[in-house]
Amino acid sequence: MSHLSEEELAEQYWGEPNRAVKRHLDACAECAGAYAALTRQLGSVREIEIPERDKGYGEQMWARVSAALPPAPSKHVSRFVLWRGLAYAAGCAVLIAGSFWVGRVWEHRHQLPSPMAKQAPSPAQPRVVVIVLSDHLERSERLLVELKHADADDSELVKPIQDEARRLLAANKVCVENAPKEDEDPRLMRALNELGNVLSRISSDKGHLSAADLEKLKDQVDAEGLLFQVRVLRSKAPGYAWTVDAKTAGGVA
Amino acid sequence: MVCMGREDRAAIKAVLAGDRDAYGELVVRHSRRLFRLAYRMIGNEADADDVVQESFLRAYLKLATFEARADFGTWLYRITVRCALDKLSARRVNESTLIGEENDPEQDSIQVPDRSPGPERLAMSAELSTLQQRAMSGLTTMERTAFVLRHLEEQSTDEIAAALQIAPNTAKQTVFRAVRKVRMRLEQMKVTV
């Protein structure tokens, strides 16, 4: 009769079910004795005194672990990401309303004043203006095209350009103040700054533009490729839009 | 256990979403169990605390690789085993090997070399005073770990193999080798229960 190996006895001790082993232990006194000895010996090393760790141990360990964890991402960065996401979402929603508003304004500019325009706004309701970047760029592009073809001798054409430039200048200031800063969107800021410079010169405190002034402006626009920049930015314009108080926006219509 | 698994998964999801403090829940929940394991393997309180801390740090850094279907406790357990093994290696515990076996025909017994601890081991002797520790003092690091996991932690052979990153059959043989050595040691100490 073959006897059980130490491995089989150990497996039996650790609760690995094996009917054949169980039957053999019932039938073989020698193996039963060996199994009893193994049980005694392994049982003697089962009880180990482990130092007590109370319920507060977890909190203590967390204090140690958290001190050693890598730093969490900067909240400032998170806020920026959140702001940018919200800006895109808000821009999409405001774009439609803003386009309608700007379109209405553009139409009114080329029409006789309507009775409604003569009504003073209620002092209890401050005027707000929505500046939509893409619309600002579109109007600016139109202005630059008109400037390119303008004839300084034709004051009837130049005057509206100057008026529009003044309005765009105010809107441009809002865009410069609120758009992402240069390190985040350098092309946009550069174009807005150059545009502001040109608009400022077109607006001219002198009241009119001489032929020489007009030629210089055209040269400046050509040299800086400003029209091209504005066109590119307009085609890729992110949905930035800002609502500002009419006083803050200055001459924006 | 099912509830704990759900809570663990919720906490992991929160951590991966950026809530670092949610990891504290996992630490609080699993610390004591990991300490018991680490202490059984290391035999030293301070080192066991270090192993627990290191285990949680490693788990945090690898959390993104944790499979949601798996059990977090088991995953953490395996990390702790490996951290404990690293700790033991770092402490440069001498692996005991049988220098030689001599059969004494008169006594019909197997003699094993004297394993009196050297100076380094004596420094740890205060921590190794229990019967169990003395019985296991002749085991290699791997044998001791496998024996602790099988006998004290009641892990299956497959779980031991996964924790030690060895084949199941190797894990089985390592456990049996440890059992043999422990029993021989106990005989040597003439333990009677």
Coordinates of C-alpha atoms in Angstrom, one line a residue:
Chain A
M1 CA 0.0 0.0 0.0
S2 CA 1.5 3.3 -1.0
H3 CA 1.4 6.1 1.5
L4 CA 0.5 9.7 1.1
S5 CA 3.2 12.3 0.3
E6 CA 3.9 15.2 2.5
E7 CA 2.5 17.4 -0.3
E8 CA -0.8 15.6 -0.3
L9 CA -1.0 15.8 3.5
A10 CA -0.3 19.5 3.4
E11 CA -2.9 20.1 0.7
Q12 CA -5.4 18.1 2.8
Y13 CA -4.5 20.3 5.8
W14 CA -5.1 23.5 3.9
G15 CA -8.5 22.3 2.9
E16 CA -7.9 21.2 -0.7
P17 CA -10.7 18.7 -1.1
N18 CA -9.6 15.2 -2.2
R19 CA -11.8 12.2 -1.6
A20 CA -9.1 9.7 -2.3
V21 CA -6.8 11.3 0.3
K22 CA -9.6 11.4 2.8
R23 CA -10.4 7.7 2.2
H24 CA -6.8 6.7 2.6
L25 CA -6.4 8.7 5.9
D26 CA -9.5 6.8 7.2
A27 CA -7.9 3.5 6.2
C28 CA -4.2 3.9 6.9
A29 CA -3.1 4.4 10.5
E30 CA 0.5 5.4 9.5
C31 CA -0.7 8.2 7.2
A32 CA -3.2 9.3 9.8
G33 CA -0.4 9.6 12.3
A34 CA 1.8 11.5 9.8
Y35 CA -1.2 13.8 9.1
A36 CA -1.7 14.4 12.8
A37 CA 2.0 15.3 13.2
L38 CA 1.8 17.7 10.3
T39 CA -1.3 19.3 11.7
R40 CA 0.4 19.8 15.1
Q41 CA 3.5 21.3 13.6
L42 CA 1.8 23.7 11.1
G43 CA -0.7 24.6 13.7
S44 CA 2.0 25.6 16.1
V45 CA 3.2 28.3 13.6
R46 CA -0.2 29.5 12.7
E47 CA -0.6 31.9 15.6
I48 CA 1.4 35.0 15.1
E49 CA 1.0 38.1 17.2
I50 CA 0.5 41.0 14.9
P51 CA 0.9 44.5 16.5
E52 CA -2.4 46.1 16.9
R53 CA -3.4 48.8 14.3
D54 CA -6.6 50.6 15.4
K55 CA -9.3 52.1 13.3
G56 CA -7.3 55.4 13.1
Y57 CA -4.5 53.6 11.3
G58 CA -6.1 54.2 7.9
E59 CA -6.3 58.0 8.4
Q60 CA -2.7 58.0 9.6
M61 CA -1.6 56.1 6.6
W62 CA -3.5 58.4 4.3
A63 CA -1.7 61.4 5.8
R64 CA 1.6 59.7 5.0
V65 CA 0.5 58.7 1.5
S66 CA -1.1 62.0 0.5
A67 CA 2.1 63.8 1.6
A68 CA 4.1 61.7 -0.8
L69 CA 1.6 61.8 -3.8
P70 CA 2.5 63.8 -6.8
P71 CA 0.9 67.3 -6.9
A72 CA -2.6 67.5 -8.3
P73 CA -3.0 69.5 -11.5
S74 CA -3.1 73.3 -10.9
K75 CA -6.6 74.6 -10.3
H76 CA -5.6 77.7 -12.3
V77 CA -5.1 75.5 -15.4
S78 CA -8.4 73.8 -14.7
R79 CA -10.2 77.1 -14.5
F80 CA -8.7 78.2 -17.8
V81 CA -9.8 75.0 -19.5
L82 CA -13.2 75.4 -18.0
W83 CA -13.4 79.1 -19.0
R84 CA -12.3 78.3 -22.5
G85 CA -14.9 75.5 -22.9
L86 CA -17.6 77.8 -21.6
A87 CA -16.5 80.6 -23.9
Y88 CA -16.8 78.3 -26.9
A89 CA -20.2 77.1 -25.8
A90 CA -21.4 80.7 -25.0
G91 CA -20.0 81.9 -28.3
C92 CA -22.0 79.4 -30.3
A93 CA -25.2 80.3 -28.5
V94 CA -24.6 84.1 -28.8
L95 CA -23.3 84.0 -32.4
I96 CA -26.8 83.6 -33.9
A97 CA -28.3 86.4 -31.7
G98 CA -25.2 88.5 -32.3
S99 CA -25.3 88.1 -36.0
F100 CA -29.0 89.1 -36.1
W101 CA -28.3 92.1 -34.0
V102 CA -25.3 93.3 -36.0
G103 CA -27.3 92.7 -39.2
R104 CA -30.1 94.9 -37.9
V105 CA -27.6 97.6 -37.0
W106 CA -26.0 97.5 -40.4
E107 CA -29.3 97.9 -42.1
H108 CA -30.4 100.8 -39.9
R109 CA -27.1 102.6 -40.7
H110 CA -28.0 102.8 -44.4
Q111 CA -31.7 103.8 -43.9
L112 CA -33.5 107.0 -42.9
P113 CA -33.7 107.3 -39.2
S114 CA -36.8 105.7 -37.9
P115 CA -39.0 107.1 -35.2
M116 CA -37.9 104.4 -32.8
A117 CA -34.3 105.6 -33.1
K118 CA -35.3 109.0 -31.7
Q119 CA -36.6 107.5 -28.5
A120 CA -34.2 107.8 -25.7
P121 CA -33.4 104.6 -24.0
S122 CA -35.1 104.2 -20.6
P123 CA -32.7 105.3 -17.9
A124 CA -33.8 102.3 -15.9
Q125 CA -32.5 99.9 -18.6
P126 CA -28.8 100.3 -19.4
R127 CA -27.8 99.5 -22.9
V128 CA -25.6 96.5 -23.5
V129 CA -23.8 95.6 -26.6
V130 CA -22.8 92.2 -27.7
I131 CA -19.5 92.1 -29.5
V132 CA -19.0 89.0 -31.5
L133 CA -15.5 88.5 -32.7
S134 CA -16.3 86.9 -36.0
D135 CA -18.7 89.7 -36.9
H136 CA -16.2 92.3 -35.9
L137 CA -13.6 90.7 -38.2
E138 CA -16.2 90.5 -41.0
R139 CA -17.0 94.2 -40.7
S140 CA -13.3 95.1 -40.4
E141 CA -12.6 93.1 -43.6
R142 CA -15.3 95.0 -45.4
L143 CA -13.9 98.3 -44.2
L144 CA -10.4 97.4 -45.3
V145 CA -11.7 96.5 -48.8
E146 CA -13.5 99.8 -49.0
L147 CA -10.4 101.5 -47.8
K148 CA -8.4 99.8 -50.5
H149 CA -10.7 101.1 -53.2
A150 CA -11.4 104.5 -51.7
D151 CA -10.7 107.7 -53.5
A152 CA -9.6 110.5 -51.2
D153 CA -11.2 113.1 -53.4
D154 CA -14.6 111.5 -52.9
S155 CA -15.6 112.7 -49.5
E156 CA -18.9 111.0 -49.7
L157 CA -17.2 107.6 -49.7
V158 CA -14.4 108.4 -47.2
K159 CA -16.7 109.8 -44.5
P160 CA -18.7 106.6 -44.0
I161 CA -15.4 104.7 -43.9
Q162 CA -14.2 107.0 -41.1
D163 CA -17.5 106.7 -39.2
E164 CA -17.4 102.9 -39.4
A165 CA -13.7 102.9 -38.4
R166 CA -14.7 104.8 -35.2
R167 CA -17.3 102.2 -34.4
L168 CA -15.0 99.4 -35.2
L169 CA -12.3 100.9 -33.1
A170 CA -14.4 100.8 -30.0
A171 CA -15.4 97.2 -30.7
N172 CA -11.7 96.4 -31.4
K173 CA -10.8 97.7 -28.0
V174 CA -13.3 95.3 -26.4
C175 CA -11.9 92.4 -28.4
V176 CA -8.3 93.2 -27.5
E177 CA -9.2 93.4 -23.8
N178 CA -11.2 90.2 -23.7
A179 CA -9.6 87.9 -26.3
P180 CA -7.1 85.2 -25.2
K181 CA -3.8 86.8 -24.5
E182 CA -0.9 86.8 -27.0
D183 CA 0.8 83.7 -25.7
E184 CA -2.4 81.8 -26.1
D185 CA -3.4 83.0 -29.5
P186 CA -0.6 85.3 -30.9
R187 CA -2.0 85.7 -34.4
L188 CA -5.3 87.0 -33.2
M189 CA -3.8 89.5 -30.8
R190 CA -1.3 90.7 -33.4
A191 CA -4.0 91.2 -36.0
L192 CA -6.3 93.0 -33.5
N193 CA -3.5 95.3 -32.4
E194 CA -2.6 96.2 -36.0
L195 CA -6.2 96.6 -36.9
G196 CA -6.7 98.9 -34.0
N197 CA -3.7 101.0 -35.2
V198 CA -5.2 101.3 -38.7
L199 CA -8.7 102.0 -37.4
S200 CA -7.3 104.7 -35.1
R201 CA -5.5 106.4 -38.0
I202 CA -8.6 106.2 -40.2
S203 CA -10.8 107.7 -37.5
S204 CA -8.4 110.6 -37.4
D205 CA -9.1 113.4 -35.0
K206 CA -8.5 115.9 -37.8
G207 CA -11.9 115.1 -39.1
H208 CA -11.0 114.2 -42.6
L209 CA -8.4 112.1 -44.5
S210 CA -6.2 113.7 -47.0
A211 CA -5.1 111.9 -50.1
A212 CA -1.6 111.4 -48.7
D213 CA -3.1 110.0 -45.4
L214 CA -5.2 107.6 -47.4
E215 CA -2.3 106.4 -49.5
K216 CA -0.2 105.9 -46.4
L217 CA -3.0 103.9 -44.8
K218 CA -3.4 101.8 -47.9
D219 CA 0.4 101.1 -47.9
Q220 CA 0.3 100.2 -44.3
V221 CA -2.5 97.8 -44.8
D222 CA -0.7 96.2 -47.8
A223 CA 2.6 96.1 -46.0
E224 CA 1.3 94.3 -43.0
G225 CA -1.0 92.0 -45.0
L226 CA -3.7 93.1 -42.7
L227 CA -6.6 92.3 -45.0
F228 CA -5.2 88.8 -45.5
Q229 CA -4.8 88.3 -41.8
V230 CA -8.3 89.4 -41.0
R231 CA -9.7 87.1 -43.7
V232 CA -7.8 84.1 -42.4
L233 CA -8.8 84.8 -38.8
R234 CA -12.4 85.3 -39.8
S235 CA -12.5 82.0 -41.6
K236 CA -11.2 80.3 -38.5
A237 CA -12.7 82.6 -35.9
P238 CA -13.5 80.9 -32.6
G239 CA -16.9 81.7 -31.2
Y240 CA -15.8 84.5 -28.9
A241 CA -18.5 86.9 -27.9
W242 CA -18.6 89.5 -25.1
T243 CA -21.5 91.4 -23.7
V244 CA -20.4 94.8 -22.5
D245 CA -22.1 97.9 -21.2
A246 CA -22.7 100.4 -24.0
K247 CA -20.7 103.0 -22.2
T248 CA -17.7 100.7 -21.9
A249 CA -18.0 99.9 -25.6
G250 CA -17.8 103.6 -26.4
G251 CA -18.9 104.3 -30.0
V252 CA -19.9 100.8 -30.9
A253 CA -23.3 100.9 -32.5
Chain B
M1 CA -17.4 42.1 -0.3
V2 CA -19.7 43.0 -3.2
C3 CA -20.4 46.4 -1.5
M4 CA -16.7 47.0 -1.0
G5 CA -16.0 46.2 -4.6
R6 CA -18.6 48.8 -5.7
E7 CA -17.3 51.4 -3.3
D8 CA -13.8 50.8 -4.5
R9 CA -14.8 51.2 -8.1
A10 CA -16.6 54.4 -7.3
A11 CA -13.6 55.8 -5.5
I12 CA -11.2 54.7 -8.3
K13 CA -13.4 56.4 -10.8
A14 CA -13.3 59.6 -8.8
V15 CA -9.5 59.5 -8.5
L16 CA -9.1 59.0 -12.2
A17 CA -11.4 62.0 -12.8
G18 CA -9.1 64.1 -10.7
D19 CA -10.4 63.8 -7.2
R20 CA -7.2 63.0 -5.3
D21 CA -8.9 62.9 -2.0
A22 CA -11.1 60.0 -3.1
Y23 CA -7.9 57.9 -2.9
G24 CA -8.0 58.4 0.8
E25 CA -11.1 56.3 1.0
L26 CA -9.2 53.4 -0.5
V27 CA -6.3 53.9 1.8
V28 CA -8.4 53.9 4.9
R29 CA -10.4 50.9 3.7
H30 CA -7.4 48.6 2.9
S31 CA -4.6 49.8 5.2
R32 CA -5.1 47.4 8.1
R33 CA -5.3 44.3 5.9
L34 CA -2.2 45.3 4.0
F35 CA -0.3 46.0 7.3
R36 CA -1.1 42.5 8.5
L37 CA 0.2 41.0 5.3
A38 CA 3.3 43.2 5.3
Y39 CA 4.1 42.4 8.9
R40 CA 3.7 38.7 8.4
M41 CA 6.2 39.0 5.5
I42 CA 8.6 41.4 7.0
G43 CA 8.4 40.8 10.8
N44 CA 9.1 44.4 11.6
E45 CA 6.5 47.1 12.4
A46 CA 8.2 50.1 11.0
D47 CA 9.2 48.4 7.8
A48 CA 5.7 47.0 7.5
D49 CA 4.3 50.6 7.7
D50 CA 6.8 51.7 5.0
V51 CA 5.7 48.8 2.8
V52 CA 2.0 49.7 3.2
Q53 CA 2.8 53.3 2.3
E54 CA 4.9 52.3 -0.7
S55 CA 2.2 49.9 -1.9
F56 CA -0.4 52.7 -1.9
L57 CA 1.9 55.0 -3.7
R58 CA 2.7 52.5 -6.4
A59 CA -1.0 51.7 -6.8
Y60 CA -1.8 55.4 -7.2
L61 CA 0.8 55.8 -9.9
K62 CA -0.5 52.7 -11.7
L63 CA -4.2 53.3 -11.1
A64 CA -4.9 54.1 -14.7
T65 CA -3.8 50.6 -15.7
F66 CA -6.1 48.9 -13.2
E67 CA -8.8 46.9 -14.9
A68 CA -12.2 47.9 -13.6
R69 CA -13.5 44.4 -13.7
A70 CA -10.8 43.1 -11.4
D71 CA -10.9 43.3 -7.6
F72 CA -9.0 46.3 -6.3
G73 CA -8.2 44.6 -3.0
T74 CA -6.5 41.6 -4.8
W75 CA -4.6 44.0 -7.1
L76 CA -3.4 46.0 -4.1
Y77 CA -2.5 42.8 -2.2
R78 CA -0.2 41.7 -5.0
I79 CA 1.5 45.1 -5.1
T80 CA 2.1 44.8 -1.4
V81 CA 3.7 41.4 -1.7
R82 CA 6.1 42.8 -4.3
C83 CA 6.8 45.9 -2.2
A84 CA 7.5 43.6 0.8
L85 CA 9.9 41.5 -1.3
D86 CA 11.7 44.6 -2.4
K87 CA 12.0 45.7 1.2
L88 CA 13.4 42.4 2.1
S89 CA 15.9 42.6 -0.7
A90 CA 16.9 46.0 0.4
R91 CA 17.5 44.8 3.9
R92 CA 19.8 42.2 2.4
V93 CA 18.3 39.2 4.3
N94 CA 20.7 36.4 3.7
E95 CA 19.1 33.6 1.8
S96 CA 19.6 30.3 3.7
T97 CA 20.7 27.3 1.8
L98 CA 21.5 23.9 3.0
I99 CA 25.3 23.8 3.0
G100 CA 25.2 20.1 3.1
E101 CA 23.3 17.2 4.5
E102 CA 24.9 14.4 6.4
N103 CA 23.2 11.3 7.3
D104 CA 24.3 9.9 10.6
P105 CA 23.8 6.1 10.3
E106 CA 23.8 5.6 14.0
Q107 CA 21.1 8.1 14.8
D108 CA 19.3 7.6 11.5
S109 CA 18.6 11.3 11.3
I110 CA 19.4 14.1 9.0
Q111 CA 21.7 16.7 10.3
V112 CA 21.5 20.3 9.2
P113 CA 24.1 23.0 9.6
D114 CA 23.9 25.3 12.6
R115 CA 22.0 28.4 11.7
S116 CA 23.1 30.5 14.6
P117 CA 22.4 34.1 13.5
G118 CA 25.3 36.3 12.7
P119 CA 25.7 39.8 14.0
E120 CA 23.3 41.3 11.5
R121 CA 20.6 38.8 12.2
L122 CA 21.1 39.2 16.0
A123 CA 20.2 42.9 15.5
M124 CA 16.8 41.7 14.4
S125 CA 16.5 38.9 16.9
A126 CA 14.3 41.0 19.2
E127 CA 11.7 40.9 16.5
L128 CA 12.3 37.2 15.7
S129 CA 11.5 35.9 19.1
T130 CA 8.3 34.0 18.4
L131 CA 8.2 30.4 17.6
Q132 CA 6.9 31.0 14.2
Q133 CA 9.7 33.4 13.3
R134 CA 12.3 31.0 14.6
A135 CA 10.7 28.2 12.6
M136 CA 10.8 30.2 9.4
S137 CA 14.3 31.7 9.9
G138 CA 15.8 29.1 7.7
L139 CA 13.6 29.9 4.7
T140 CA 14.7 31.9 1.6
T141 CA 12.8 35.1 1.0
M142 CA 10.7 33.4 -1.7
E143 CA 10.0 30.4 0.4
R144 CA 9.0 32.5 3.4
T145 CA 6.7 34.6 1.3
A146 CA 5.1 31.6 -0.3
F147 CA 4.6 29.9 3.1
V148 CA 3.2 33.1 4.7
L149 CA 0.7 33.6 1.8
R150 CA -0.4 29.9 1.8
H151 CA -0.4 29.1 5.5
L152 CA -1.2 32.5 7.2
E153 CA -3.0 34.4 4.5
E154 CA -4.7 31.3 3.1
Q155 CA -4.2 32.3 -0.5
S156 CA -4.5 29.6 -3.2
T157 CA -1.5 28.4 -5.2
D158 CA -2.8 30.4 -8.2
E159 CA -3.0 33.6 -6.2
I160 CA 0.4 33.1 -4.8
A161 CA 1.8 32.5 -8.3
A162 CA 0.1 35.8 -9.5
A163 CA 1.5 37.7 -6.5
L164 CA 5.0 36.4 -6.9
Q165 CA 4.8 36.5 -10.7
I166 CA 5.9 32.9 -11.0
A167 CA 4.3 29.8 -12.6
P168 CA 1.7 28.0 -10.5
N169 CA 3.7 24.8 -10.4
T170 CA 6.7 26.8 -9.1
A171 CA 4.6 28.4 -6.5
K172 CA 3.4 25.0 -5.4
Q173 CA 6.9 23.5 -5.1
T174 CA 8.1 26.6 -3.3
V175 CA 5.3 26.2 -0.7
F176 CA 6.1 22.5 -0.2
R177 CA 9.8 23.2 0.1
A178 CA 9.0 25.8 2.8
V179 CA 6.8 23.3 4.6
R180 CA 9.5 20.7 4.7
K181 CA 12.1 23.2 6.0
V182 CA 9.7 24.6 8.7
R183 CA 8.9 21.1 9.9
M184 CA 12.6 20.1 10.0
R185 CA 13.3 23.3 12.0
L186 CA 10.6 22.5 14.4
E187 CA 11.9 19.0 14.8
Q188 CA 15.3 20.4 15.4
M189 CA 13.9 22.6 18.1
K190 CA 12.1 19.6 19.4
V191 CA 8.8 21.2 19.5
T192 CA 6.1 19.3 21.1
V193 CA 2.6 20.5 21.1

